[in-house]
XYZ file of C-alpha atoms in Angstrom:
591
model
C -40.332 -24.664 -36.857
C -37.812 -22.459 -38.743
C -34.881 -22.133 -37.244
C -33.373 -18.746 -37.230
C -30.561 -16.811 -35.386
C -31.092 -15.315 -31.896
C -30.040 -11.595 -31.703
C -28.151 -10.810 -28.351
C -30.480 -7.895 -27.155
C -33.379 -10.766 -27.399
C -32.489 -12.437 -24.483
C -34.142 -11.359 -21.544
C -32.233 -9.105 -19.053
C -33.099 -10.327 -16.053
C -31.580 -14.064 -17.044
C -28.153 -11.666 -18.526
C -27.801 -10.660 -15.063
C -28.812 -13.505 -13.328
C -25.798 -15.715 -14.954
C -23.536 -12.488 -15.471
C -23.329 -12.190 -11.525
C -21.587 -15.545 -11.154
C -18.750 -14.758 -13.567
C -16.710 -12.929 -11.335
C -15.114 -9.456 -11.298
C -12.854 -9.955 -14.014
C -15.577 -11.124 -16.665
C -17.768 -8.117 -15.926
C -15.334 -5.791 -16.728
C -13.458 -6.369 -19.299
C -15.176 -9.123 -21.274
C -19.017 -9.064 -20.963
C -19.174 -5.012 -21.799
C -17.654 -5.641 -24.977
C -19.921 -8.189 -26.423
C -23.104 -5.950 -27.381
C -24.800 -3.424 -25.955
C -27.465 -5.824 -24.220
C -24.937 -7.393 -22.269
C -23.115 -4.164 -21.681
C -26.147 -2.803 -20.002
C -27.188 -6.057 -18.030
C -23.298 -5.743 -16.718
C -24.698 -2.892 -15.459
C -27.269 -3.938 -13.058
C -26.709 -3.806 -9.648
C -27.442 -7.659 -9.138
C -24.211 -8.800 -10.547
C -22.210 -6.429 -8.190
C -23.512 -8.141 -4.805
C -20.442 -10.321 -4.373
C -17.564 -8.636 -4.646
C -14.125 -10.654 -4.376
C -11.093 -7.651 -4.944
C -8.485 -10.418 -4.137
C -9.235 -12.196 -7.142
C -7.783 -9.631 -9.400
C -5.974 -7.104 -7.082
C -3.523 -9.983 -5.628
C -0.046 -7.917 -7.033
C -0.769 -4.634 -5.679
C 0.814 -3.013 -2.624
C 0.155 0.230 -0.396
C 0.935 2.772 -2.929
C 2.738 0.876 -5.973
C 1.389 -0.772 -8.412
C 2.850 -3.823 -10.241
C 3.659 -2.917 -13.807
C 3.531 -6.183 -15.421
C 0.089 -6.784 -13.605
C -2.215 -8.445 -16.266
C -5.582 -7.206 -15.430
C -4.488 -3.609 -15.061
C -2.666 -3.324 -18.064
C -6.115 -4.625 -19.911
C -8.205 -2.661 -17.733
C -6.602 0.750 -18.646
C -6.602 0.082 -22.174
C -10.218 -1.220 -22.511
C -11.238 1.722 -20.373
C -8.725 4.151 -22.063
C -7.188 5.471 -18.642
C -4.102 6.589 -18.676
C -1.794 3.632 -16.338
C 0.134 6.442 -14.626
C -2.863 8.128 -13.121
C -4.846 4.709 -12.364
C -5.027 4.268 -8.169
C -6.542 1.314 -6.370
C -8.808 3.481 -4.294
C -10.691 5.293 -7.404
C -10.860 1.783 -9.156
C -12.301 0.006 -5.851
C -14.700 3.425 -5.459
C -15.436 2.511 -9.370
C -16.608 -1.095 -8.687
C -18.124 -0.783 -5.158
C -20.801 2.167 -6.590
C -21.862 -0.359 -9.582
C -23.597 -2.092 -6.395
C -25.887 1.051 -5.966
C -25.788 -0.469 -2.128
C -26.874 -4.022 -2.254
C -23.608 -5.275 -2.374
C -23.910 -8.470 0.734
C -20.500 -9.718 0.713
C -17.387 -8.251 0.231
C -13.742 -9.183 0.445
C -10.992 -6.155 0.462
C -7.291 -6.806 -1.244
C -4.303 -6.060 1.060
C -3.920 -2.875 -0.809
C -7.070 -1.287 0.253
C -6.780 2.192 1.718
C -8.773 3.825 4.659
C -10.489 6.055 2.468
C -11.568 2.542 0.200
C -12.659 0.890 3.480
C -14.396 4.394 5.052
C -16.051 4.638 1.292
C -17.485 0.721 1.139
C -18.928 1.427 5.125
C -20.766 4.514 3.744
C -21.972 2.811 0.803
C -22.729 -0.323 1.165
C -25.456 -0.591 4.373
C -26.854 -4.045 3.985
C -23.389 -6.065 3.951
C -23.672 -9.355 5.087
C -20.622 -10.725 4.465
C -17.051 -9.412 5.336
C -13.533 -10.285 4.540
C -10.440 -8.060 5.731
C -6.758 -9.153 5.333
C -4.236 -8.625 7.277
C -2.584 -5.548 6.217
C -6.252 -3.449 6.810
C -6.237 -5.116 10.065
C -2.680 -4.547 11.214
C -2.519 -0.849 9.952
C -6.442 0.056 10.528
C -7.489 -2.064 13.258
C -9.428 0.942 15.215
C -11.328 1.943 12.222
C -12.901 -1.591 11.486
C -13.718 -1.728 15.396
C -15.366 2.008 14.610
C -17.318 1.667 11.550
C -18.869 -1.656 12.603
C -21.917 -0.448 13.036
C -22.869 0.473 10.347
C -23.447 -2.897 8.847
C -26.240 -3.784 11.236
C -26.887 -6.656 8.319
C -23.806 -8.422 8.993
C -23.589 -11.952 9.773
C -19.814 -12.788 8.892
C -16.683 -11.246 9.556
C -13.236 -12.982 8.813
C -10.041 -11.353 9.427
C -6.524 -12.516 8.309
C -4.869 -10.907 11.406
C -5.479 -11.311 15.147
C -7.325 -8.262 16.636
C -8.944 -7.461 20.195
C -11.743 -9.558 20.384
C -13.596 -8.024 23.103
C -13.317 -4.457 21.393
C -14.701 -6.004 18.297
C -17.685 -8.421 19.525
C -18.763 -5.384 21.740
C -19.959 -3.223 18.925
C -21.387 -6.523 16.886
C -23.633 -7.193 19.752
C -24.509 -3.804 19.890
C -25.235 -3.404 15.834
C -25.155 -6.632 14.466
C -28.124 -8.914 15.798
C -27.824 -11.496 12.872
C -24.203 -12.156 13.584
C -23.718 -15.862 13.352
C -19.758 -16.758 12.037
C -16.079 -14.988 13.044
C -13.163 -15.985 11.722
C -9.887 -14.707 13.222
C -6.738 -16.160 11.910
C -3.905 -16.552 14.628
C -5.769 -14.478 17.448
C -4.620 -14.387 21.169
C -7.230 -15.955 23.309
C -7.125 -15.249 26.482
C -9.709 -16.025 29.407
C -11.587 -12.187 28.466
C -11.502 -12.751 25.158
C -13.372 -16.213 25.662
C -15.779 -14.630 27.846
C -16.438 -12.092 25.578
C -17.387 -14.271 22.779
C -19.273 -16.266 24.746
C -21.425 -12.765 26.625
C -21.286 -10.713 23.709
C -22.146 -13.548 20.547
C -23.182 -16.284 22.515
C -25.699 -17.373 19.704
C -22.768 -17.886 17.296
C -22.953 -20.906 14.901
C -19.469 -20.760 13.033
C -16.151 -19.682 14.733
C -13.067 -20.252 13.421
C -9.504 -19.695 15.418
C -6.907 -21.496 13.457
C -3.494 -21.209 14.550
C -4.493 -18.978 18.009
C -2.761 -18.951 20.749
C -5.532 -20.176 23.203
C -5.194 -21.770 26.628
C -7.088 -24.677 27.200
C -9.111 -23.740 29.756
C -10.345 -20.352 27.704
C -11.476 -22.833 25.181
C -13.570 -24.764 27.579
C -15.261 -21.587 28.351
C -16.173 -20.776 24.886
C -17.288 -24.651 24.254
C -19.273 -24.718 27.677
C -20.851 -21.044 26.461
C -21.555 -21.231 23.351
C -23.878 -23.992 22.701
C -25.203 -23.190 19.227
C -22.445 -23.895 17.922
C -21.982 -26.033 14.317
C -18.528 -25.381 13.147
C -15.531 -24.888 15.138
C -11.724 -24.918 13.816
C -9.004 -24.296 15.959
C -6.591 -26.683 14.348
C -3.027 -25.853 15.156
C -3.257 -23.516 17.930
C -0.790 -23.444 20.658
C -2.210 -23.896 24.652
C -4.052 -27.536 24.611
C -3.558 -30.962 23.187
C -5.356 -32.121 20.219
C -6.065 -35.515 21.959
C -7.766 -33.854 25.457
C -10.769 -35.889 26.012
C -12.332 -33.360 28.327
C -11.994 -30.895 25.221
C -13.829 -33.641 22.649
C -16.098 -34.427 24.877
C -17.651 -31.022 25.426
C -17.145 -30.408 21.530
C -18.960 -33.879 20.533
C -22.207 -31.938 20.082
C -20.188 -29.331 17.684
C -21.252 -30.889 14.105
C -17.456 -29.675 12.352
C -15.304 -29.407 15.133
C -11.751 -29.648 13.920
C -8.369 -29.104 16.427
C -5.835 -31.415 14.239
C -2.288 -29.929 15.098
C -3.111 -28.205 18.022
C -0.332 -28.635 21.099
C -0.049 -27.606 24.634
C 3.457 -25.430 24.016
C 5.548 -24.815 21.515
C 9.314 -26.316 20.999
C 10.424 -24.514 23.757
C 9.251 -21.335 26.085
C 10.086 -18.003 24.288
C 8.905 -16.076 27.302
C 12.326 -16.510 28.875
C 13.655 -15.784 24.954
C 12.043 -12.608 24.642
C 11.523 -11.356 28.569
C 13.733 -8.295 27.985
C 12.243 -7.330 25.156
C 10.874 -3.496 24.712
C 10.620 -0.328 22.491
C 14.318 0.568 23.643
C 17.204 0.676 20.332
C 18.522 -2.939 22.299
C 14.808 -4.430 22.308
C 15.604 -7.700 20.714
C 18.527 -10.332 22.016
C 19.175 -13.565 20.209
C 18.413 -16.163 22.125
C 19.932 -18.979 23.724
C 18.537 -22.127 22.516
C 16.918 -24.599 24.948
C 15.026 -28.034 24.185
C 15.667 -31.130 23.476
C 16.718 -32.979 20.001
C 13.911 -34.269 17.541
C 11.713 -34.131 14.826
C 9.830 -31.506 14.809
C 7.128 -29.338 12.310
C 8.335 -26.403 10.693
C 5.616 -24.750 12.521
C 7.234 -25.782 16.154
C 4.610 -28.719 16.826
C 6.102 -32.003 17.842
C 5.795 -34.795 15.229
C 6.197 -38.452 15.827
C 9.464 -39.872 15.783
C 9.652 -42.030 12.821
C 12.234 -44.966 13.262
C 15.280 -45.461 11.407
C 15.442 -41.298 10.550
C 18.241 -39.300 10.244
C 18.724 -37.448 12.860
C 18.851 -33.113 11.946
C 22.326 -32.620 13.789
C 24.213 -35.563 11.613
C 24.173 -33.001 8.870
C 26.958 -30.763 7.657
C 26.342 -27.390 9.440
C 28.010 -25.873 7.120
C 25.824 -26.964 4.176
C 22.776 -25.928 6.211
C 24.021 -22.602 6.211
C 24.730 -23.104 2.575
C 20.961 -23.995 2.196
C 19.616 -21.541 4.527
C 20.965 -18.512 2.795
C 18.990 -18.855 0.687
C 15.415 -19.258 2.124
C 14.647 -15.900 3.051
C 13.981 -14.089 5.875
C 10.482 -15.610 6.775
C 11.337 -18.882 6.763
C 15.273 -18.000 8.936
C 12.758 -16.084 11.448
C 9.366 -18.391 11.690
C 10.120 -21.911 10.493
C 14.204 -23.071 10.159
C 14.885 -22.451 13.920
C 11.937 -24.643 15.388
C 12.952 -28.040 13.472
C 16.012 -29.018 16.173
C 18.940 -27.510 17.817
C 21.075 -27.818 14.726
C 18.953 -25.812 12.785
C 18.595 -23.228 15.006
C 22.173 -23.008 15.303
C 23.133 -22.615 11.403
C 20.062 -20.364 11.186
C 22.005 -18.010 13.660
C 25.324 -17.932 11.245
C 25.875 -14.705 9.812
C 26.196 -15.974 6.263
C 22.477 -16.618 6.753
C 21.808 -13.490 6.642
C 23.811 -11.964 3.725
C 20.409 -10.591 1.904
C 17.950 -9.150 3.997
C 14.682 -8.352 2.260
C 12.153 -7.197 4.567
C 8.812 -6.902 3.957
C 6.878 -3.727 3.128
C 9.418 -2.340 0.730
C 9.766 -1.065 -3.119
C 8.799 -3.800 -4.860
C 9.655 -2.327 -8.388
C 12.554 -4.280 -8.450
C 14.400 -7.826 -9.546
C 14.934 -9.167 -5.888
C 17.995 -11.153 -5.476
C 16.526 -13.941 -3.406
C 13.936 -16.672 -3.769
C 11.875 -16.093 -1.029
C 9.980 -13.028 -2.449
C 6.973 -11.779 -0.330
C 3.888 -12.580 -1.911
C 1.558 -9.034 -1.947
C -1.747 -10.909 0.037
C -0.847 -10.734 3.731
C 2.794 -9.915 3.080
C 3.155 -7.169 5.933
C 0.414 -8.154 8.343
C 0.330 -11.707 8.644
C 4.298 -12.014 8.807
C 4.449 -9.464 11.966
C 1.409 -11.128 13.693
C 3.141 -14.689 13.414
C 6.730 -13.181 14.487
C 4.606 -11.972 17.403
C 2.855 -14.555 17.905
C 5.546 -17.435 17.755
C 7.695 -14.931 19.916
C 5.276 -14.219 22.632
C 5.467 -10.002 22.032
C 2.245 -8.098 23.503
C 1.319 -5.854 20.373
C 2.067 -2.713 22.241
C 5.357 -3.853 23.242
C 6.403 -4.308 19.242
C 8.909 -2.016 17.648
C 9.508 -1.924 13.883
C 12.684 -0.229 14.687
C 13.466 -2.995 17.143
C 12.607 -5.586 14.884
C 14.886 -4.479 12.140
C 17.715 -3.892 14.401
C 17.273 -7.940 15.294
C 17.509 -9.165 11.794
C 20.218 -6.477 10.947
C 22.645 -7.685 13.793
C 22.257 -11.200 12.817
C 24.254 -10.489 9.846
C 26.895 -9.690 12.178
C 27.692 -6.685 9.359
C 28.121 -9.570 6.711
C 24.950 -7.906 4.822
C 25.388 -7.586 1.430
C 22.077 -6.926 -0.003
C 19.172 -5.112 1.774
C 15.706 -4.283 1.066
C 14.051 -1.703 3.625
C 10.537 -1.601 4.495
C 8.894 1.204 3.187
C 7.678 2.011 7.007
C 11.590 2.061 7.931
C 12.292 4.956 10.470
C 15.935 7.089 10.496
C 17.022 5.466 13.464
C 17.151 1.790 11.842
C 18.368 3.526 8.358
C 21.324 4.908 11.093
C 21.680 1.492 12.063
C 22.094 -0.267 9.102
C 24.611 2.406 7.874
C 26.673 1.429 11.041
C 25.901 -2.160 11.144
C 26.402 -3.212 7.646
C 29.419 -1.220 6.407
C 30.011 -4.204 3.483
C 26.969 -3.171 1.666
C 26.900 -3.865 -1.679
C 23.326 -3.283 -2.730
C 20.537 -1.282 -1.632
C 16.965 -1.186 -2.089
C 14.783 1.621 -0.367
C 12.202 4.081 -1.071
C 14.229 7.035 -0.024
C 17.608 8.086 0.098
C 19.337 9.582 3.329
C 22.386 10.924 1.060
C 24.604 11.775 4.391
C 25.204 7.973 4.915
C 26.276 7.211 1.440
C 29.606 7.309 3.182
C 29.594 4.164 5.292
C 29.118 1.959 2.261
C 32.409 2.190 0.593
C 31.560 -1.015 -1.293
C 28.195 0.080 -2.735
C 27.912 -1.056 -5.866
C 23.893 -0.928 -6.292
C 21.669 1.658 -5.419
C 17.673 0.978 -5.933
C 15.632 4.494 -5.637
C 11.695 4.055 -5.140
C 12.051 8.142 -5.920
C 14.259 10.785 -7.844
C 14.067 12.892 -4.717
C 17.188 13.884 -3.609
C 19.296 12.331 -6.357
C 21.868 14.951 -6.757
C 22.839 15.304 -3.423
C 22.661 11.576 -3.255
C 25.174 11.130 -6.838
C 27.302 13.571 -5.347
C 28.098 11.260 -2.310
C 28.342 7.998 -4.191
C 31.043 10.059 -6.584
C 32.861 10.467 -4.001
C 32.707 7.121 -1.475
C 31.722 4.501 -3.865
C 34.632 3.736 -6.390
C 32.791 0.707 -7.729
C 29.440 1.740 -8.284
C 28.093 0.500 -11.669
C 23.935 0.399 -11.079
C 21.238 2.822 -10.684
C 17.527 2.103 -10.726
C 14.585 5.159 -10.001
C 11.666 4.683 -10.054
C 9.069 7.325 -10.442
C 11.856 9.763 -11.386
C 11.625 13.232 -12.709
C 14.875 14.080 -14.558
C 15.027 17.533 -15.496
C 18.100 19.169 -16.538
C 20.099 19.089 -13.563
C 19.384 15.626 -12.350
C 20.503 14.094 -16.351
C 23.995 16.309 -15.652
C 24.616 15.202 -12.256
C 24.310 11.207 -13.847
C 26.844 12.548 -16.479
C 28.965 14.519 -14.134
C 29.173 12.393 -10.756
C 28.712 8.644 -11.951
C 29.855 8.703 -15.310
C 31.584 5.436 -15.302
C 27.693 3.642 -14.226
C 27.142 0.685 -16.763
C 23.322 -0.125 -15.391
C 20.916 2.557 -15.738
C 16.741 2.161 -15.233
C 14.417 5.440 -15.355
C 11.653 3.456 -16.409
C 7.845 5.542 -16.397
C 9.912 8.529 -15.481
C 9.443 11.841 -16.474
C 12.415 12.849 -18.537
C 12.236 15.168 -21.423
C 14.497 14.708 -24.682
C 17.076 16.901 -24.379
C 18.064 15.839 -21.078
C 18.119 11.859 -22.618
C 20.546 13.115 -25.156
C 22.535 14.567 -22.408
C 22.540 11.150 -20.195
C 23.127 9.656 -23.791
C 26.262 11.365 -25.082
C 27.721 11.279 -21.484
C 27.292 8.278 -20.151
C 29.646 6.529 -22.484
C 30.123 3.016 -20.665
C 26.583 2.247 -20.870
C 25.657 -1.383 -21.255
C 21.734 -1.344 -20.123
C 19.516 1.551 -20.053
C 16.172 1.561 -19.574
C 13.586 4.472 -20.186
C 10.770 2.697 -21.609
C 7.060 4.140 -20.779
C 8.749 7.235 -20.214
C 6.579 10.561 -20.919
C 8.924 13.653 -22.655
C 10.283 11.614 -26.002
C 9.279 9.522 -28.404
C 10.391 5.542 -28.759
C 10.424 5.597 -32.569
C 12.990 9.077 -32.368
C 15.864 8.585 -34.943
C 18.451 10.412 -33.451
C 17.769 8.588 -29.668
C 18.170 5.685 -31.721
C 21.484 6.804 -32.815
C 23.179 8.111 -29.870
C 22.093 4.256 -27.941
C 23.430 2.450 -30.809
C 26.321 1.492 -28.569
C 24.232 0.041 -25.461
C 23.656 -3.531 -25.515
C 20.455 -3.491 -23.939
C 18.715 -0.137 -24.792
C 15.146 -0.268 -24.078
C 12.707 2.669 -24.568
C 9.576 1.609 -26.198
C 6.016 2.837 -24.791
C 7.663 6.149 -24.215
C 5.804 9.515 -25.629
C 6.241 13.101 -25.913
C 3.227 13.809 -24.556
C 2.997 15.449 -21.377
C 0.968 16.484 -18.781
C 2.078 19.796 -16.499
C -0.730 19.468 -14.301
C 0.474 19.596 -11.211
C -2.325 16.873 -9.420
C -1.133 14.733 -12.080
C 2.122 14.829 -11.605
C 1.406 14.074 -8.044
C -0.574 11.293 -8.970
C 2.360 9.748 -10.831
C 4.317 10.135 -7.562
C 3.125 9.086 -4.299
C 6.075 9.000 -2.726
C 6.297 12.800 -2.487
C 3.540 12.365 0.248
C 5.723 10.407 2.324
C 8.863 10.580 4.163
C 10.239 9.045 7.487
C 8.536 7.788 10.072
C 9.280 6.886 13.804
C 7.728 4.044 15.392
């Protein structure tokens, strides 16, 4: 037979999409198109759209920002020809979700998903079989999953990366849901209703996963004794029985996967005397006194055997431990240093601990000082359900404003760097103005320019808007003698904001309006003014050019000068100007 070449749009369609729907998300957007049309159109059918996995390419983006450097985004944009300022996570999810046509059957959303994502995928995608939610959708939008339920009478698996109230979600699954079979709640409280709620409401579940709940042994009983079709069931390191309770194996021994390696009867010690005063009120949090006894012990607060011959914790140097512990971050000085042994738990509480405080939730636009940076899957969600959960705090009792007033007075107003959430009210802003009065640097969305003048030693200043500026320059001319740094992002710098950088910090030396909005003549102005310059960044700015001669020029002087993807083109329209800058929808909140 004569062998000959196989043209692309010869092979059949139906195998194209058969093998193009196991390729992932990735692959069918921004390789496969671009091979030839035949495999641009078999992209196309709905078949290769019924899985879809956000996480897998979505795993850098927050709320509202998006992370510049983010690989898939930058391609994305440029094989699509979308301009990066204007892209938004909800139109690209809307994008990918309606190449489903409605048969999508299983579906995992990123942390950055928005209610009007997760409202559009309920409307559009009826015969879901399979759902994923992480913890930030089910912190922030816990009612609305419990609400829209129903309209996936299809599903049979729901796994969420965030405890929830189990009887408000299993009643509208029995309700809606007949096919329901596997739930998978990470860290969930599981009390005696809950039990008997999964046990009256899904009682024909097969797969049920509660790892790292906080479950009393008799409410598992119940749900082993209930549910009796059961295959698979994990609740390895939970906290409320023992992982060697032969009552629990023995009613578990017909469970084909039962796994509860880890699990203990208590933690280290009882944090409901720890935490009993706790409430919404501005005192709501009290360090503790530490009580327990010396040992070895799991970061997570599980006992471990006592290996012989060990070094005991307290025979080292507190004062190195505080050296180390400086500089773990604030997750691991909250939910893991304190539970090893007493000694631990002591340095942890030294105020030179707690020198940088980045919280979660905040501008992340921004070189962090700190090694412990908060990874963007489960970042807000899961870190408040295990400080709750490790702390024993009812969900309606918690107080962001509390909690930040906690980790604030730890620092015993030794802060020198801070990161605030994004969700940060005026009363903790107040707080840390009056707590931490040796500020140095500051990271926050937006600026309260009236307490400029507690930080006297404010050197940094980190903007995640332009809003404000001049009143803000004004008061850091005249309070802050040392200030050398300035970073905005999403600025607009029209005339008056580039002569109040000339006029009122004239001495700065660090400078970053990167992707802002800044015509020419006012860069000249920030140029020929701001003589002490060493590193100024406008690059992918919109109002100049990168290649312009005379910029060039006028920069020669700065060591690092850095302007290139900038262009003089520019938009006026208002809705995308708005697009460009989300923060201007936001402002202040109270808890």
């Amino acid at each position: 037979m004569e062998n000959r070449l196989v043209r692309w749009e010869e092979l059949d369609m139906d195998c194209l999409a058969s093998v193009f729907e196991k390729v992932g998300m990735e692959s069918l957007l921004l390789n496969i198109p671009f091979v030839c049309k035949s495999w641009y159109k078999a992209s196309l059918s709905p078949c290769c759209w019924l899985s879809l996995d956000f996480t897998e390419i979505l795993t850098k983006y927050h709320y509202t920002w998006i992370e510049s450097d983010d690989r898939f985004v930058k391609r994305f944009v440029d094989e699509y020809r979308i301009d990066e300022m204007r892209f938004s996570v909800t139109g690209f999810m809307k994008f990918v979700i309606h190449r489903s046509k409605g048969r999508a059957t299983f579906l995992r959303l990123p942390g950055c998903c928005t209610l009007e994502a997760y409202k559009y995928v309920a409307d559009v995608c009826p015969g879901l079989k399979a759902l994923s939610l992480p913890s930030e959708v089910v912190f922030l939008q816990h009612n609305m999953i419990i609400e829209l339920i129903e309209k996936w009478e299809n599903l049979e698996s729901l796994s969420l990366k965030s405890r929830i109230n189990i009887p408000e979600l299993l009643s509208p699954i029995s309700l809606h849901c007949k096919n329901f079979r596997c739930l998978d709640i990470h860290g969930a409280s599981v009390g005696e209703d809950a039990a008997l709620s999964i046990v009256k409401l899904v009682p024909n579940i097969q797969h049920l996963s509660l790892r790292g709940a906080r479950i009393h042994r008799g409410s598992l009983i119940t749900i082993l004794r209930g549910c009796k079709k059961l295959v698979c069931l994990d609740v390895s390191g939970c906290i409320g029985f023992d992982e060697e309770d032969e009552e629990i194996s023995k009613l578990a021994s017909h469970i084909t996967n039962f796994s509860c390696q880890g699990s203990r009867r208590r933690l280290y010690y009882d944090y409901d005397s720890v935490f009993e005063d706790y409430s919404d009120s501005d005192d709501g949090y009290y360090d503790d006194e530490y009580a327990g006894s010396d040992g070895d012990y799991h970061s997570d607060g599980f006992y471990k055997t006592q290996m012989e011959n060990e070094r005991r914790w307290e025979d080292l140097n507190v004062d190195c431990l505080v050296n180390v512990f400086g500089r773990v971050g604030m997750q691991s000085l909250l939910l893991d240093v304190p539970f090893v042994c007493k000694s631990w738990y002591t340095a942890s509480l030294s105020p030179s601990c707690w020198e940088c405080l980045i919280f979660p939730g905040g501008f992340d636009g921004f070189d962090l000082p700190t090694h412990d940076l908060w990874s963007s899957e489960g970042e807000l969600g899961t870190f408040m359900d295990r400080f709750r959960c490790i702390y024993r705090i009812d969900e309606d009792r918690f107080s962001v404003t509390a909690f930040l007033k906690l980790v604030v007075n730890r620092s015993r107003g030794q802060a020198t760097v801070v990161r605030l959430p994004g969700f940060c009210s005026l009363e903790a802003m107040k707080y840390v103005a009056d707590v931490c009065p040796r500020l140095k640097a500051l990271y926050i969305d937006k600026m309260i320019a009236e307490l400029i003048g507690k930080w006297k030693d404010l050197e940094e200043l980190f903007l995640g808007s332009s809003i404000g500026i001049e009143k803000t320059l004004s008061e850091i001319g005249i309070h802050c003698k040392k200030f050398w740094r300035l970073h905005v992002g999403n600025a607009y710098i029209c005339n008056d904001e580039a002569l109040a950088i000339v006029k009122l910090v004239p001495n700065i030396k660090h400078l970053s309006l990167r992707r802002a909005d800044i015509e020419r003549d006012n860069l000249v102005t920030i140029l020929q003014g701001c003589k002490e310059l060493v590193a100024l960044d406008v690059s992918d700015c919109r109002g100049f050019d990168e290649g312009d001669d005379e910029i060039y020029k006028l920069a020669s002087h700065i060591t690092n000068f850095r302007c290139e993807g900038s262009s003089s083109k520019y938009s006026s329209d208002s809705d995308d100007n708005l697009d460009r800058n989300p923060v201007y929808f936001f402002g202040y909140e109270s808890d």
